[in-house]
PDB file of C-alpha atoms in Angstrom:
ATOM      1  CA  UNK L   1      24.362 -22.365   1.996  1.00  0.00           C
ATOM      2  CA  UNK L   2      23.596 -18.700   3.609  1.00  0.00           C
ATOM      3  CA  UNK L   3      26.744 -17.724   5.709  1.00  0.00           C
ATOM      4  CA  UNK L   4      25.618 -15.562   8.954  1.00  0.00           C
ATOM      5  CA  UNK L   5      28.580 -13.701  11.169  1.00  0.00           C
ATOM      6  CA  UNK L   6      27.867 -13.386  14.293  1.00  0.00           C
ATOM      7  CA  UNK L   7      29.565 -10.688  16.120  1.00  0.00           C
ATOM      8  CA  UNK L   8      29.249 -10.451  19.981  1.00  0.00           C
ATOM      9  CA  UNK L   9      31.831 -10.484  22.971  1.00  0.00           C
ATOM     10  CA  UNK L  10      29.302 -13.060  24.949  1.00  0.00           C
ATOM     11  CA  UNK L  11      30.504 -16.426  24.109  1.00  0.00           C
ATOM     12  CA  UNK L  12      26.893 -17.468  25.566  1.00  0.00           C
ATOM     13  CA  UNK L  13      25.042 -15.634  22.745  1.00  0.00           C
ATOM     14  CA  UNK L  14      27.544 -16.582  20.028  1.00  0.00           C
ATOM     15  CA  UNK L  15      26.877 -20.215  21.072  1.00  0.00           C
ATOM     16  CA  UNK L  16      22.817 -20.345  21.408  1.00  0.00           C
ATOM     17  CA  UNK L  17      23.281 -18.161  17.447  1.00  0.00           C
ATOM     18  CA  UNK L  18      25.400 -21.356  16.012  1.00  0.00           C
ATOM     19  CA  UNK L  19      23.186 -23.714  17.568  1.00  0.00           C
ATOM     20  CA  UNK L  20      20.086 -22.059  16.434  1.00  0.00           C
ATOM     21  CA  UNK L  21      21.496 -21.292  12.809  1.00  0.00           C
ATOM     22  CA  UNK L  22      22.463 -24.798  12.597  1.00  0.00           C
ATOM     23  CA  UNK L  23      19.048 -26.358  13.241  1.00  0.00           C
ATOM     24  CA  UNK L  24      17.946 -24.007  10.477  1.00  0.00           C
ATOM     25  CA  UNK L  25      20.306 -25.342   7.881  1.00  0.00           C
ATOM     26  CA  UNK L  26      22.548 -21.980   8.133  1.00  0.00           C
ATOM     27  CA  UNK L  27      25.946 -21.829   8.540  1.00  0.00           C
ATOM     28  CA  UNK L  28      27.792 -19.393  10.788  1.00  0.00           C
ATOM     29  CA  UNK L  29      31.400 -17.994  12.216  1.00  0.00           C
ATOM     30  CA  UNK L  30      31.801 -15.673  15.025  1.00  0.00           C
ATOM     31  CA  UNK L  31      34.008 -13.254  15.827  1.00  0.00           C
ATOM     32  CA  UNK L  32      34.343 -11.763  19.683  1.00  0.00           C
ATOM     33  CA  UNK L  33      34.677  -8.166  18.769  1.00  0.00           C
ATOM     34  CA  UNK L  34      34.246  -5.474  15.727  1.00  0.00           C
ATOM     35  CA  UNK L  35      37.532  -5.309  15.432  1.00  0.00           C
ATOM     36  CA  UNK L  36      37.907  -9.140  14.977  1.00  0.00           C
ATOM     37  CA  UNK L  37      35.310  -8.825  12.415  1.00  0.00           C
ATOM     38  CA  UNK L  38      37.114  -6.339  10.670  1.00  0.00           C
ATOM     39  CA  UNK L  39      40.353  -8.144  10.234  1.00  0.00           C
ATOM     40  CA  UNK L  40      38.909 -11.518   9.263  1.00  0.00           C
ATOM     41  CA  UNK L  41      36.483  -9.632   6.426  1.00  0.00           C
ATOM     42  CA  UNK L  42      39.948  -8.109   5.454  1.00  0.00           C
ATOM     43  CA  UNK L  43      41.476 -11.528   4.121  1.00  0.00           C
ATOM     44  CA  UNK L  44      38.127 -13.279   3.743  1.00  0.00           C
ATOM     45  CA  UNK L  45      34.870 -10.254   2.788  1.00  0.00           C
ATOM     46  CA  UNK L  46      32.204 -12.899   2.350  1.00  0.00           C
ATOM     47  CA  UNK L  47      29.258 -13.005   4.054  1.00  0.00           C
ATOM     48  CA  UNK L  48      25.468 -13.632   3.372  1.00  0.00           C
ATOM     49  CA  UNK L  49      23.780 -11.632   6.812  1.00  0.00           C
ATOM     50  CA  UNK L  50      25.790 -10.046   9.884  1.00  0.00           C
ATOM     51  CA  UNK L  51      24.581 -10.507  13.643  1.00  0.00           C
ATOM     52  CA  UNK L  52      26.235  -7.508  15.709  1.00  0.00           C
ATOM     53  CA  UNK L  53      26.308  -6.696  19.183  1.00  0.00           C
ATOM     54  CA  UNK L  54      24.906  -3.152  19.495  1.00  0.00           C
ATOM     55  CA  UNK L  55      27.489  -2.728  22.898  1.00  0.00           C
ATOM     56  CA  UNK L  56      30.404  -4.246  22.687  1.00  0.00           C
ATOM     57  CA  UNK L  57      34.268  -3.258  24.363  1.00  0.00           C
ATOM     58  CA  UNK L  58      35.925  -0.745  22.130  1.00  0.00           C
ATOM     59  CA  UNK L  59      34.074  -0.841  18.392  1.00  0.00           C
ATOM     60  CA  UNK L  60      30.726  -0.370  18.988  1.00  0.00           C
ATOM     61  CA  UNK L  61      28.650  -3.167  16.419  1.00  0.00           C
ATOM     62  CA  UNK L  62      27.141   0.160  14.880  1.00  0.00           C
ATOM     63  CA  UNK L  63      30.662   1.499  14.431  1.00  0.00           C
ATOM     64  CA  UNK L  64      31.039  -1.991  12.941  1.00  0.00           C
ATOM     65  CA  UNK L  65      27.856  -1.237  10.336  1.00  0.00           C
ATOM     66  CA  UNK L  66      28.940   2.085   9.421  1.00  0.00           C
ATOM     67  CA  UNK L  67      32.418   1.254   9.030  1.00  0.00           C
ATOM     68  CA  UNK L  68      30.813  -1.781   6.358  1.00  0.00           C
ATOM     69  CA  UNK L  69      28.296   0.638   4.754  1.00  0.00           C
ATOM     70  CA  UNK L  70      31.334   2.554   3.656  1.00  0.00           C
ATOM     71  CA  UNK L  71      33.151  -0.031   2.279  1.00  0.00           C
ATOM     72  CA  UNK L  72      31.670  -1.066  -1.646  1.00  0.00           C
ATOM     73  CA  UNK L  73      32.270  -4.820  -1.292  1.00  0.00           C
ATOM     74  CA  UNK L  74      29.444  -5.368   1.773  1.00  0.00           C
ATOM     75  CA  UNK L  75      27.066  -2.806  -0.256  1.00  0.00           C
ATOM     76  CA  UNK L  76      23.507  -5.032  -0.069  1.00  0.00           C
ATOM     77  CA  UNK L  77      24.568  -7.349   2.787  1.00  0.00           C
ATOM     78  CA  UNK L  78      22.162  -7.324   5.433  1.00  0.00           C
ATOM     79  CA  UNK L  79      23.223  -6.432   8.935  1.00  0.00           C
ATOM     80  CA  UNK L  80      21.228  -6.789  12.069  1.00  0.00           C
ATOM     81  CA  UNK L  81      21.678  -5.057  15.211  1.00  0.00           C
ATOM     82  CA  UNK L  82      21.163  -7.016  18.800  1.00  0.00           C
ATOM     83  CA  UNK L  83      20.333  -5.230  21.861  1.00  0.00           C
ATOM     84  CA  UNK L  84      19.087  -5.902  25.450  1.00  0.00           C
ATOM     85  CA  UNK L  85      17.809  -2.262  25.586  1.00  0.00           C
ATOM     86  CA  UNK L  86      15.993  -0.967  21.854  1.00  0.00           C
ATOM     87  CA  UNK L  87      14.230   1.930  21.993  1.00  0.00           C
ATOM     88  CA  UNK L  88      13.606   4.894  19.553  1.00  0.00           C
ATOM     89  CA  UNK L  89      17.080   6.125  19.718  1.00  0.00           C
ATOM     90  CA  UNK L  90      18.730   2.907  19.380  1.00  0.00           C
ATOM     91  CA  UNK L  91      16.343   2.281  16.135  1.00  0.00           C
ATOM     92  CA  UNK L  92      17.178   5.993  14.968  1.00  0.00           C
ATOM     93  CA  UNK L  93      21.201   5.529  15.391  1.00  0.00           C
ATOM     94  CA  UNK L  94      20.305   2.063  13.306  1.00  0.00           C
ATOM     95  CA  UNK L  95      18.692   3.515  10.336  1.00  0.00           C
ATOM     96  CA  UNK L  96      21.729   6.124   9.999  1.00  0.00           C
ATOM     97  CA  UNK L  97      24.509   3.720  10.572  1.00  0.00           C
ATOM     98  CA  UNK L  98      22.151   1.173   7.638  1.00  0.00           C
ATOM     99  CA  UNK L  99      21.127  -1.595   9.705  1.00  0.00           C
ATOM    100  CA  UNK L 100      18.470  -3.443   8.463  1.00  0.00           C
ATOM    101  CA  UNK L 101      17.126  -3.946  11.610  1.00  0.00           C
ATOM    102  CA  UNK L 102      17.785  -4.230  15.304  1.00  0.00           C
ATOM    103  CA  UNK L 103      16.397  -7.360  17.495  1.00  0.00           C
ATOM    104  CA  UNK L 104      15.860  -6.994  21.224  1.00  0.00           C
ATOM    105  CA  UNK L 105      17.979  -9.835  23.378  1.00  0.00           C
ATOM    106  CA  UNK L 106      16.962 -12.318  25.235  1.00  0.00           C
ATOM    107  CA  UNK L 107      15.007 -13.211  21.246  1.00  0.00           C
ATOM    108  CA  UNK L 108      13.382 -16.672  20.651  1.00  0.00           C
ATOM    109  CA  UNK L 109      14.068 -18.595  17.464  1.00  0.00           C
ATOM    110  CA  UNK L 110      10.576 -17.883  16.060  1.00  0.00           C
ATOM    111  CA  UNK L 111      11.555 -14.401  15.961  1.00  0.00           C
ATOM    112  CA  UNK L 112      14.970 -14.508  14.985  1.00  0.00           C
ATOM    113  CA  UNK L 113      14.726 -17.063  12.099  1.00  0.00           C
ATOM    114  CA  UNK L 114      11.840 -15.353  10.269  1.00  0.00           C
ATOM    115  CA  UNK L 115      13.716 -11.869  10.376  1.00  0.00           C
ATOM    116  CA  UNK L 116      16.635 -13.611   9.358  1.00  0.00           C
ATOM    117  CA  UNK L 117      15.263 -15.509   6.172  1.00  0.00           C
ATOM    118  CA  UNK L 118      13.002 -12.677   4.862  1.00  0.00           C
ATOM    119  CA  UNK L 119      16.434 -10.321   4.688  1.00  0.00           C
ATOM    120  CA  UNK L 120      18.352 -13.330   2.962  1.00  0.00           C
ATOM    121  CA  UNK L 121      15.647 -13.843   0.597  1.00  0.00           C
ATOM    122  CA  UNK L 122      15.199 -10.062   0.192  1.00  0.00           C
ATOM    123  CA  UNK L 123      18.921  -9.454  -0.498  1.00  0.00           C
ATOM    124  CA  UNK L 124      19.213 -12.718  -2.906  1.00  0.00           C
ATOM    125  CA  UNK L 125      16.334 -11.049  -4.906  1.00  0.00           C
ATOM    126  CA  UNK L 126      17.905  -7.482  -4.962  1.00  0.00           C
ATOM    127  CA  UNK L 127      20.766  -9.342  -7.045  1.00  0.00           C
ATOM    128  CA  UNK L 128      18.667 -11.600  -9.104  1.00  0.00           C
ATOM    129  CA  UNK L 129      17.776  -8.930 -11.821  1.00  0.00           C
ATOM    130  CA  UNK L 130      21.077  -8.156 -12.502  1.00  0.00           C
ATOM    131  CA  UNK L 131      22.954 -11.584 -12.916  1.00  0.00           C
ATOM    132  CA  UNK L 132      19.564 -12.351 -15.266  1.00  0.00           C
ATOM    133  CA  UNK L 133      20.529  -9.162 -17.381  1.00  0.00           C
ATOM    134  CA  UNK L 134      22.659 -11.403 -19.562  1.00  0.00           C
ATOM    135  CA  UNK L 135      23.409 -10.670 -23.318  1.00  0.00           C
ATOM    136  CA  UNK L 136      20.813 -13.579 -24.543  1.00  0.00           C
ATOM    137  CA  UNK L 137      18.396 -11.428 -22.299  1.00  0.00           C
ATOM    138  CA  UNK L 138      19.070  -8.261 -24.303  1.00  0.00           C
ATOM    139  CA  UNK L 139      18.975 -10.081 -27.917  1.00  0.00           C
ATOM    140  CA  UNK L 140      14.976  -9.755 -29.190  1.00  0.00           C
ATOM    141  CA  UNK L 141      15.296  -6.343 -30.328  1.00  0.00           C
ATOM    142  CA  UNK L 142      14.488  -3.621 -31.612  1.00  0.00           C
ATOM    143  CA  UNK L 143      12.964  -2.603 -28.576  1.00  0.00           C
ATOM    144  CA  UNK L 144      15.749  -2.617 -26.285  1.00  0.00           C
ATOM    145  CA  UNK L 145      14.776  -3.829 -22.603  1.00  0.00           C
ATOM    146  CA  UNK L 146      15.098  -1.697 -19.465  1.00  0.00           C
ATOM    147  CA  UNK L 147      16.858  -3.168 -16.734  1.00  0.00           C
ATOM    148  CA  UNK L 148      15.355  -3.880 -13.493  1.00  0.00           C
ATOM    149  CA  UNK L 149      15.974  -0.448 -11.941  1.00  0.00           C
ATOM    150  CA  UNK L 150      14.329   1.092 -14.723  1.00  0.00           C
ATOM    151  CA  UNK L 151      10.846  -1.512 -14.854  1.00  0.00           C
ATOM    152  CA  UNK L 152      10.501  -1.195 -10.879  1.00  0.00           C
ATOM    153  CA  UNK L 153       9.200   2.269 -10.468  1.00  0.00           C
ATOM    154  CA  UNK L 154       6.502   1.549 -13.153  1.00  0.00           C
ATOM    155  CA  UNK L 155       5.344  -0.912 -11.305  1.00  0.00           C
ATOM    156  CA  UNK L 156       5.276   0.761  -8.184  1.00  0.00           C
ATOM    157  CA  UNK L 157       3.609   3.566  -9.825  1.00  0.00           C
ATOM    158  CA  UNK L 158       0.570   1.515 -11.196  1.00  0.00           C
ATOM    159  CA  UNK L 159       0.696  -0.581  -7.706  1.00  0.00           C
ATOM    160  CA  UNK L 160      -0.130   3.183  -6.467  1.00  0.00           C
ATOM    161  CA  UNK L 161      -2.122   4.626  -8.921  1.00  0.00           C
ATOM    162  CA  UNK L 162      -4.614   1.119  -8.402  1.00  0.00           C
ATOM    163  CA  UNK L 163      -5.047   2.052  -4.524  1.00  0.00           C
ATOM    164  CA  UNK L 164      -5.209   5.673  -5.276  1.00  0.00           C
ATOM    165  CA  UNK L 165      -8.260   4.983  -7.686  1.00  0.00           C
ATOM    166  CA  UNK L 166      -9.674   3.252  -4.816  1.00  0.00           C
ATOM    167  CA  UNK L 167     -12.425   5.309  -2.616  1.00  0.00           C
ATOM    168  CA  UNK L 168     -11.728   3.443   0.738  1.00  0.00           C
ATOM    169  CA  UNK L 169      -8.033   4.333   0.817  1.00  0.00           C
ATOM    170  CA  UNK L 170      -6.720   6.531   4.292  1.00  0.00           C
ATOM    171  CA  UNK L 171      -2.966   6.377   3.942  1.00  0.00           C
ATOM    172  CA  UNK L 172      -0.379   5.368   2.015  1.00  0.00           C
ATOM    173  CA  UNK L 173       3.074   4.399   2.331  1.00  0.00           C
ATOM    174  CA  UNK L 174       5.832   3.105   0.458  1.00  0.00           C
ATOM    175  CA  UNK L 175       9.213   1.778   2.637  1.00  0.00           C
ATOM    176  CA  UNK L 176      12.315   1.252   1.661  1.00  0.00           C
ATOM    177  CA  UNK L 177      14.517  -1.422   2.402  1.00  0.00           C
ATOM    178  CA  UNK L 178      15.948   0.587   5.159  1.00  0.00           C
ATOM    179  CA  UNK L 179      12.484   1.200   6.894  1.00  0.00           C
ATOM    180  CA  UNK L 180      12.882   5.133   5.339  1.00  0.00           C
ATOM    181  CA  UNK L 181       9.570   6.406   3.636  1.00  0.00           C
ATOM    182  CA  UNK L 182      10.005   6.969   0.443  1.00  0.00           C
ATOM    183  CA  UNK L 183       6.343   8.257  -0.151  1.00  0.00           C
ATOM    184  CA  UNK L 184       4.525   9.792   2.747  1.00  0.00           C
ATOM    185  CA  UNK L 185       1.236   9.779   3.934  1.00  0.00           C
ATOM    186  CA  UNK L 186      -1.407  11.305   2.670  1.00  0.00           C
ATOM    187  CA  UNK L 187      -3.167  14.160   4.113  1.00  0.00           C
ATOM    188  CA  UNK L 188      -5.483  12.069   5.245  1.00  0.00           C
ATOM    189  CA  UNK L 189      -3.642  10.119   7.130  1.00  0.00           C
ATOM    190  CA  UNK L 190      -1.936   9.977  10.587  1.00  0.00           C
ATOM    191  CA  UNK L 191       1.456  10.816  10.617  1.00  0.00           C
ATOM    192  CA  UNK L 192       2.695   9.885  13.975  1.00  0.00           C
ATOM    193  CA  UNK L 193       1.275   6.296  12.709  1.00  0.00           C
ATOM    194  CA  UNK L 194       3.317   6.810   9.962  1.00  0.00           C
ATOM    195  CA  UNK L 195       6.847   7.582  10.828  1.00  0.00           C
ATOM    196  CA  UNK L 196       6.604   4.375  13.405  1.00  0.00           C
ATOM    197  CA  UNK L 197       5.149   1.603  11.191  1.00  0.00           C
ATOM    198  CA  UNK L 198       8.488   0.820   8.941  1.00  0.00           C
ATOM    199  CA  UNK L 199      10.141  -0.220  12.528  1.00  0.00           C
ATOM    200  CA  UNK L 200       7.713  -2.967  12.427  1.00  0.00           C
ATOM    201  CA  UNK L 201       6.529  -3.613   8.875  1.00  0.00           C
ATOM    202  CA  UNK L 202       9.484  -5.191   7.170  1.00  0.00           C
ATOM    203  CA  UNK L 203       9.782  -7.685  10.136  1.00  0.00           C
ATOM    204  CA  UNK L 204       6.197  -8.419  10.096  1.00  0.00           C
ATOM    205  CA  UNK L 205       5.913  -8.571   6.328  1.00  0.00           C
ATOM    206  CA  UNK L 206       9.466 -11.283   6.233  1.00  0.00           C
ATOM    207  CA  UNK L 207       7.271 -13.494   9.081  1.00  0.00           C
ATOM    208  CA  UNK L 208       4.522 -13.866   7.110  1.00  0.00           C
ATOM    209  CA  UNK L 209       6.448 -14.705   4.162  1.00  0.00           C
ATOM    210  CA  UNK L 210       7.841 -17.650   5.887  1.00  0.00           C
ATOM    211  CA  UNK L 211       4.722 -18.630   7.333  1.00  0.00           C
ATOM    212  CA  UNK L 212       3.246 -19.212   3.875  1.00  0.00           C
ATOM    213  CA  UNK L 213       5.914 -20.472   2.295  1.00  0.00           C
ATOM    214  CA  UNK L 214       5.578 -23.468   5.055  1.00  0.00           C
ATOM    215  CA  UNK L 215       1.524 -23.596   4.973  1.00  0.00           C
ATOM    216  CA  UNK L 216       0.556 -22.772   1.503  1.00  0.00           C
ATOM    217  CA  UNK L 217       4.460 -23.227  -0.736  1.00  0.00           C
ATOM    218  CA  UNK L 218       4.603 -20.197  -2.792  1.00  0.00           C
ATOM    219  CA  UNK L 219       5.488 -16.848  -2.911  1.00  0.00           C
ATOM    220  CA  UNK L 220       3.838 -13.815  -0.682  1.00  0.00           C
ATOM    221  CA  UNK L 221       1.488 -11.700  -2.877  1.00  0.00           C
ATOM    222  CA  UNK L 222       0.405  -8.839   0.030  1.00  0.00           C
ATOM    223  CA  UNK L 223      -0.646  -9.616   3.621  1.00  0.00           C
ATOM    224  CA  UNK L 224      -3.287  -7.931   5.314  1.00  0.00           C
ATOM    225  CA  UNK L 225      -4.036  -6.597   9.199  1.00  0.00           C
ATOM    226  CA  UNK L 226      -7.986  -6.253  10.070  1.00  0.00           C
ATOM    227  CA  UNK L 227      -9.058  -4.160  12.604  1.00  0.00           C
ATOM    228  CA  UNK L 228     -12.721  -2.816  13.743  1.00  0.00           C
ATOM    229  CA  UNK L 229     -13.427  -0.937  10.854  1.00  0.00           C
ATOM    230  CA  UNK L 230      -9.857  -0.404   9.197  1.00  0.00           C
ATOM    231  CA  UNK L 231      -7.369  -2.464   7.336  1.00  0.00           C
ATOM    232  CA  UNK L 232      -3.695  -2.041   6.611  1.00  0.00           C
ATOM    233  CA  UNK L 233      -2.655  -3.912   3.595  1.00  0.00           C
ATOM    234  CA  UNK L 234       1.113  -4.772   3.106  1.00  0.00           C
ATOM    235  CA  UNK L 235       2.459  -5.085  -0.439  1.00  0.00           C
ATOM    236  CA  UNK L 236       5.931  -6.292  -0.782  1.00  0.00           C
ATOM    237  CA  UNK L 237       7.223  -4.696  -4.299  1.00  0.00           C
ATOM    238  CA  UNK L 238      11.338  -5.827  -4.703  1.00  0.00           C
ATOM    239  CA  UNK L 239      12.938  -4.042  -2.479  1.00  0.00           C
ATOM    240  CA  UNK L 240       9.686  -1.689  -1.605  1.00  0.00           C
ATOM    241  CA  UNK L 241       6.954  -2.773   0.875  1.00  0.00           C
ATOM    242  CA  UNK L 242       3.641  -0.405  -0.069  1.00  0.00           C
ATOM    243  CA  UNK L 243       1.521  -0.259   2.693  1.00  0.00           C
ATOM    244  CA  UNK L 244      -2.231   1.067   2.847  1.00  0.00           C
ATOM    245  CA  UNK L 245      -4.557   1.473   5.353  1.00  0.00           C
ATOM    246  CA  UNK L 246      -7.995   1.457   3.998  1.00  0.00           C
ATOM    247  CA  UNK L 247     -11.552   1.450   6.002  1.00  0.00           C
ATOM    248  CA  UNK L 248     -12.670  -1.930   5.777  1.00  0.00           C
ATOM    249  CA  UNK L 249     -16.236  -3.191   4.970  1.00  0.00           C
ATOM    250  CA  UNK L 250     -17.393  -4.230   8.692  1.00  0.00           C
ATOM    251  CA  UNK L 251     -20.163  -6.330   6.955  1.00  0.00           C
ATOM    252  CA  UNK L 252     -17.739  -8.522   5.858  1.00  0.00           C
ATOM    253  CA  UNK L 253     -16.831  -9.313   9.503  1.00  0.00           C
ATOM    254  CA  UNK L 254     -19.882 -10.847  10.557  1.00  0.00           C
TER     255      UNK L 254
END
């Protein structure tokens, strides 16, 4: 089962975290400060997902991230930042300290649990290709199999080239797991829209994931936004999310 750490000096939002995780079927263990934190991960480094306190007395919780993102043995563990006050430069000081993501306090379960699972799920699959790269994996030769860090950017380059070919295509974006384009938009496109949709896409994108696991039982394909006359299509791609924004047919709307 998932382990979360929860890491805030409020013993009311450490509580209402447990309790939540717990109806969930996700255990949890707290810790009142970043410093706390740091000396239990010091005899005990295992954890699935991180909850931190953005403001907190003495280590700030993205002190706390950077001071993990250093360290080799948390390298892929997903960390979310809590805040009663998230605005741009609370989101930019995220991204540089490698938070996956920062949640705005007071937060309801239905937001909290959907972020949460996506970025579990995400982070389980980041691993996945390697623990399958076993020797019985490697045997059918003689053409000798790339691993999965090697397939992925052929994929992502013919997930690219197929919107590219397409004549109703805007913009197009490809996100990495931190929310940092990797591919900008195209000259087309618009990009003040740009630089702000990864601060919502990833958390959008891990709702709707959950949401179909629960009303349809299998795995998200690509979801798609429709708009008067535009549509932004979001492709999730390992540890990429492509997303294009493509005029859409308004006769189809009627």
């Amino acid at each position: 089962m998932p382990q979360i750490f929860i890491v805030d000096d409020s013993i009311s939002v450490r509580k209402a975290l447990e309790i939540t995780f717990k109806r969930h079927s996700l255990d949890s263990f707290s810790a009142i400060s970043a410093e706390q934190a740091l000396e239990t991960l010091a005899g005990d480094p295992h954890f699935d997902l991180m909850m931190a306190d953005v403001i907190m007395p003495g280590m700030s919780g993205l002190d706390l991230c950077s001071e993990l993102r250093r360290d080799a043995r948390f390298d892929g563990r997903p960390i979310v930042l809590m805040s009663g006050n998230v605005d741009d430069d609370i989101r930019r000081q995220a991204r540089e300290v490698g938070a996956n993501g920062v949640l705005r306090k007071p937060f309801s379960p239905d937001e909290l649990i959907p972020m949460v699972e996506g970025l579990l799920r995400a982070a389980e699959a980041a691993t996945a290709p390697v623990e399958a790269a076993t020797p019985e994996a490697v045997q059918p030769e003689p053409v000798q199999p790339q691993p999965a860090a090697q397939t992925a950017p052929s994929e992502l380059e013919r997930l690219v080239a197929e919107y590219r070919r397409r004549g109703d295509v805007e913009d197009l974006i490809v996100v990495d797991a931190q929310g940092q384009i990797v591919l900008p938009s195209g000259d087309a496109g618009t990009p003040g829209a740009a630089q702000r949709l990864p601060m919502y896409a990833r958390h959008f994108v891990a709702t709707a994931s959950v949401i179909g696991q629960h009303l349809l039982g299998d795995e998200l394909q690509a979801v798609t936004l429709r708009y008067a006359g535009r549509e932004a299509i979001f492709h999730p791609l390992g540890g990429l999310l492509v997303i294009a924004v493509t005029r859409a047919d308004l006769k189809t709307l009627n």
